[in-house]
């Protein structure tokens, strides 16, 4: 039996299978389908024609725009943004005539990451927290936290802040003024003042 919080909204044109949990304040819009054994957190928004699952975990405050399928093997942590028609794969070498469900590869999208419209995330890779995948990019490898990725295949061209501002050479967020530092050439971290 599914557990849908009384403050959640599921449009009448959408389907929710058995053993699904949907948190408070979450909205599931038109023509969407949540398959069995999925957990959707609080205050999420699932746009039109979204498919989740089976066996998928979606954190809280996640925004999934129209025409996105989040397949088995994908985990979305809190605060993830999935732009319209972005794509998650689950097998690297699919063939219609060969069943490869035992070859699904795990993809983890860490807290606060943003994935642009029509981007493709090839399975088996981790997207670091607060990374930013540009529209149309094709991710084929692990993405560092805060990295700005563009192109096909995606390559890093800079860094983004938690607030979504592109960082300049001074590594100060142009939106909030938060300071960052490189702890190694491939690792950015926020400077916490106490």
Short mmCIF file of C-alpha atoms in Angstrom, two decimals:
data_model
loop_
_atom_site.label_atom_id
_atom_site.label_comp_id
_atom_site.label_asym_id
_atom_site.label_seq_id
_atom_site.Cartn_x
_atom_site.Cartn_y
_atom_site.Cartn_z
CA UNK A 1 0.00 0.00 0.00
CA UNK A 2 1.25 3.49 -0.84
CA UNK A 3 1.74 6.25 1.71
CA UNK A 4 0.82 9.66 0.29
CA UNK A 5 0.95 12.53 2.76
CA UNK A 6 -2.40 14.32 3.06
CA UNK A 7 -0.79 17.64 2.06
CA UNK A 8 0.72 16.14 -1.12
CA UNK A 9 -1.05 16.66 -4.45
CA UNK A 10 -1.29 14.05 -7.20
CA UNK A 11 -3.15 15.15 -10.34
CA UNK A 12 -6.02 12.88 -11.31
CA UNK A 13 -4.33 12.05 -14.65
CA UNK A 14 -1.27 10.62 -12.88
CA UNK A 15 -0.66 7.11 -11.52
CA UNK A 16 0.96 6.02 -8.27
CA UNK A 17 1.77 2.31 -7.96
CA UNK A 18 1.89 0.21 -4.79
CA UNK A 19 4.46 0.71 -2.04
CA UNK A 20 5.21 4.35 -2.88
CA UNK A 21 5.85 7.07 -0.31
CA UNK A 22 5.20 10.73 -1.17
CA UNK A 23 6.11 13.42 1.38
CA UNK A 24 4.20 16.48 2.52
CA UNK A 25 3.87 19.40 0.14
CA UNK A 26 4.97 17.40 -2.90
CA UNK A 27 3.10 17.99 -6.16
CA UNK A 28 2.81 15.43 -8.96
CA UNK A 29 1.41 17.08 -12.07
CA UNK A 30 -0.37 15.82 -15.21
CA UNK A 31 0.28 12.44 -16.88
CA UNK A 32 3.05 11.33 -14.52
CA UNK A 33 3.70 7.83 -13.18
CA UNK A 34 5.40 6.82 -9.94
CA UNK A 35 6.27 3.12 -10.14
CA UNK A 36 6.49 0.69 -7.24
CA UNK A 37 8.94 0.94 -4.34
CA UNK A 38 9.76 4.64 -4.77
CA UNK A 39 10.29 7.22 -2.04
CA UNK A 40 9.62 10.86 -2.91
CA UNK A 41 10.56 13.44 -0.24
CA UNK A 42 8.81 16.58 0.94
CA UNK A 43 8.11 19.74 -1.08
CA UNK A 44 9.05 18.25 -4.45
CA UNK A 45 7.56 19.25 -7.78
CA UNK A 46 7.21 16.65 -10.55
CA UNK A 47 6.14 18.25 -13.81
CA UNK A 48 4.04 16.84 -16.61
CA UNK A 49 4.89 13.43 -18.06
CA UNK A 50 7.45 12.50 -15.39
CA UNK A 51 8.21 8.84 -14.72
CA UNK A 52 9.93 7.76 -11.51
CA UNK A 53 11.13 4.24 -10.80
CA UNK A 54 10.75 1.54 -9.91
CA UNK A 55 12.95 1.43 -6.80
CA UNK A 56 14.05 5.08 -6.91
CA UNK A 57 14.77 7.49 -4.07
CA UNK A 58 14.10 11.20 -4.55
CA UNK A 59 15.06 13.59 -1.74
CA UNK A 60 13.17 16.63 -0.50
CA UNK A 61 12.83 19.96 -2.33
CA UNK A 62 13.61 18.31 -5.69
CA UNK A 63 12.29 19.92 -8.87
CA UNK A 64 11.82 17.63 -11.88
CA UNK A 65 10.60 19.46 -14.96
CA UNK A 66 8.43 18.07 -17.78
CA UNK A 67 9.29 14.91 -19.74
CA UNK A 68 11.92 13.42 -17.43
CA UNK A 69 12.28 9.71 -16.58
CA UNK A 70 14.24 8.80 -13.47
CA UNK A 71 15.04 5.12 -13.87
CA UNK A 72 15.98 2.39 -11.43
CA UNK A 73 19.56 2.90 -10.28
CA UNK A 74 19.27 6.71 -10.10
CA UNK A 75 19.22 8.48 -6.72
CA UNK A 76 18.42 12.19 -6.43
CA UNK A 77 19.46 13.78 -3.14
CA UNK A 78 17.80 16.85 -1.58
CA UNK A 79 17.55 20.05 -3.60
CA UNK A 80 18.31 18.57 -7.03
CA UNK A 81 16.96 20.35 -10.13
CA UNK A 82 16.27 18.33 -13.32
CA UNK A 83 15.55 20.52 -16.34
CA UNK A 84 12.97 19.68 -19.02
CA UNK A 85 13.66 16.53 -21.04
CA UNK A 86 16.97 15.74 -19.35
CA UNK A 87 17.88 12.06 -19.69
CA UNK A 88 19.23 9.44 -17.31
CA UNK A 89 20.48 6.20 -18.84
CA UNK A 90 20.74 2.97 -16.87
CA UNK A 91 22.71 0.68 -19.23
CA UNK A 92 25.81 1.67 -21.22
CA UNK A 93 25.26 -0.50 -24.29
CA UNK A 94 21.51 -1.03 -24.78
CA UNK A 95 20.06 -3.26 -27.49
CA UNK A 96 16.36 -3.73 -28.01
CA UNK A 97 16.74 -7.48 -28.54
CA UNK A 98 18.92 -8.10 -25.45
CA UNK A 99 17.62 -7.76 -21.88
CA UNK A 100 20.23 -6.08 -19.66
CA UNK A 101 18.27 -5.32 -16.49
CA UNK A 102 20.98 -7.05 -14.45
CA UNK A 103 23.51 -4.54 -15.82
CA UNK A 104 21.89 -1.35 -14.48
CA UNK A 105 24.55 1.05 -13.20
CA UNK A 106 24.00 3.35 -10.24
CA UNK A 107 23.92 7.10 -10.73
CA UNK A 108 23.94 9.39 -7.71
CA UNK A 109 23.05 13.06 -8.05
CA UNK A 110 24.27 14.81 -4.90
CA UNK A 111 22.56 17.57 -2.95
CA UNK A 112 21.77 20.80 -4.79
CA UNK A 113 23.00 19.70 -8.23
CA UNK A 114 21.33 21.28 -11.29
CA UNK A 115 20.88 19.49 -14.61
CA UNK A 116 19.93 21.62 -17.60
CA UNK A 117 17.31 20.98 -20.27
CA UNK A 118 18.06 18.12 -22.66
CA UNK A 119 21.26 17.14 -20.83
CA UNK A 120 22.13 13.43 -20.79
CA UNK A 121 23.63 11.70 -17.76
CA UNK A 122 25.33 8.44 -18.73
CA UNK A 123 24.82 5.88 -15.98
CA UNK A 124 27.41 4.83 -13.45
CA UNK A 125 28.65 8.29 -12.52
CA UNK A 126 28.27 10.57 -9.52
CA UNK A 127 27.33 14.22 -9.89
CA UNK A 128 28.88 16.17 -7.01
CA UNK A 129 26.93 18.48 -4.75
CA UNK A 130 25.89 21.83 -6.24
CA UNK A 131 27.43 21.01 -9.62
CA UNK A 132 25.82 22.61 -12.66
CA UNK A 133 25.29 20.62 -15.86
CA UNK A 134 24.56 22.96 -18.78
CA UNK A 135 21.66 22.43 -21.16
CA UNK A 136 22.44 19.79 -23.75
CA UNK A 137 25.60 18.55 -22.03
CA UNK A 138 26.43 14.82 -22.08
CA UNK A 139 28.00 13.67 -18.81
CA UNK A 140 30.31 10.68 -19.32
CA UNK A 141 32.38 10.77 -16.10
CA UNK A 142 32.26 11.70 -12.42
CA UNK A 143 31.54 15.39 -11.85
CA UNK A 144 33.23 17.27 -8.96
CA UNK A 145 31.17 19.24 -6.45
CA UNK A 146 30.42 22.82 -7.67
CA UNK A 147 31.76 22.08 -11.19
CA UNK A 148 30.27 23.84 -14.23
CA UNK A 149 30.05 21.29 -17.05
CA UNK A 150 29.25 21.99 -20.72
CA UNK A 151 29.39 20.21 -24.08
CA UNK A 152 29.31 16.71 -25.49
CA UNK A 153 31.12 15.02 -23.90
CA UNK A 154 30.81 17.38 -20.93
CA UNK A 155 33.96 19.15 -19.80
CA UNK A 156 34.49 21.46 -16.85
CA UNK A 157 34.81 25.16 -17.71
CA UNK A 158 34.53 26.68 -14.23
CA UNK A 159 32.86 26.61 -10.84
CA UNK A 160 29.39 27.48 -9.51
CA UNK A 161 28.33 28.59 -6.03
CA UNK A 162 25.56 27.03 -3.93
CA UNK A 163 23.35 29.96 -4.99
CA UNK A 164 23.94 29.20 -8.68
CA UNK A 165 26.33 32.04 -9.45
CA UNK A 166 29.30 31.45 -11.72
CA UNK A 167 32.50 32.02 -9.77
CA UNK A 168 35.23 34.24 -11.15
CA UNK A 169 38.94 34.09 -10.37
CA UNK A 170 38.29 35.52 -6.88
CA UNK A 171 35.98 32.53 -6.11
CA UNK A 172 33.36 34.82 -4.53
CA UNK A 173 29.70 34.17 -5.28
CA UNK A 174 28.29 37.13 -7.26
CA UNK A 175 24.84 36.47 -5.77
CA UNK A 176 25.47 35.99 -2.06
CA UNK A 177 29.10 37.05 -1.57
CA UNK A 178 30.07 33.64 -0.17
CA UNK A 179 33.79 32.84 -0.52
CA UNK A 180 35.19 29.56 -1.80
CA UNK A 181 38.71 28.11 -2.10
CA UNK A 182 40.39 25.38 -4.08
CA UNK A 183 41.73 22.73 -1.70
CA UNK A 184 43.19 20.95 -4.74
CA UNK A 185 43.01 21.64 -8.49
CA UNK A 186 39.85 19.53 -8.69
CA UNK A 187 38.18 20.30 -5.35
CA UNK A 188 36.33 23.48 -4.41
CA UNK A 189 34.97 24.10 -0.93
CA UNK A 190 33.04 26.87 0.77
CA UNK A 191 34.98 28.92 3.33
CA UNK A 192 33.15 28.83 6.64
CA UNK A 193 33.96 31.73 8.98
CA UNK A 194 33.31 31.16 12.68
#
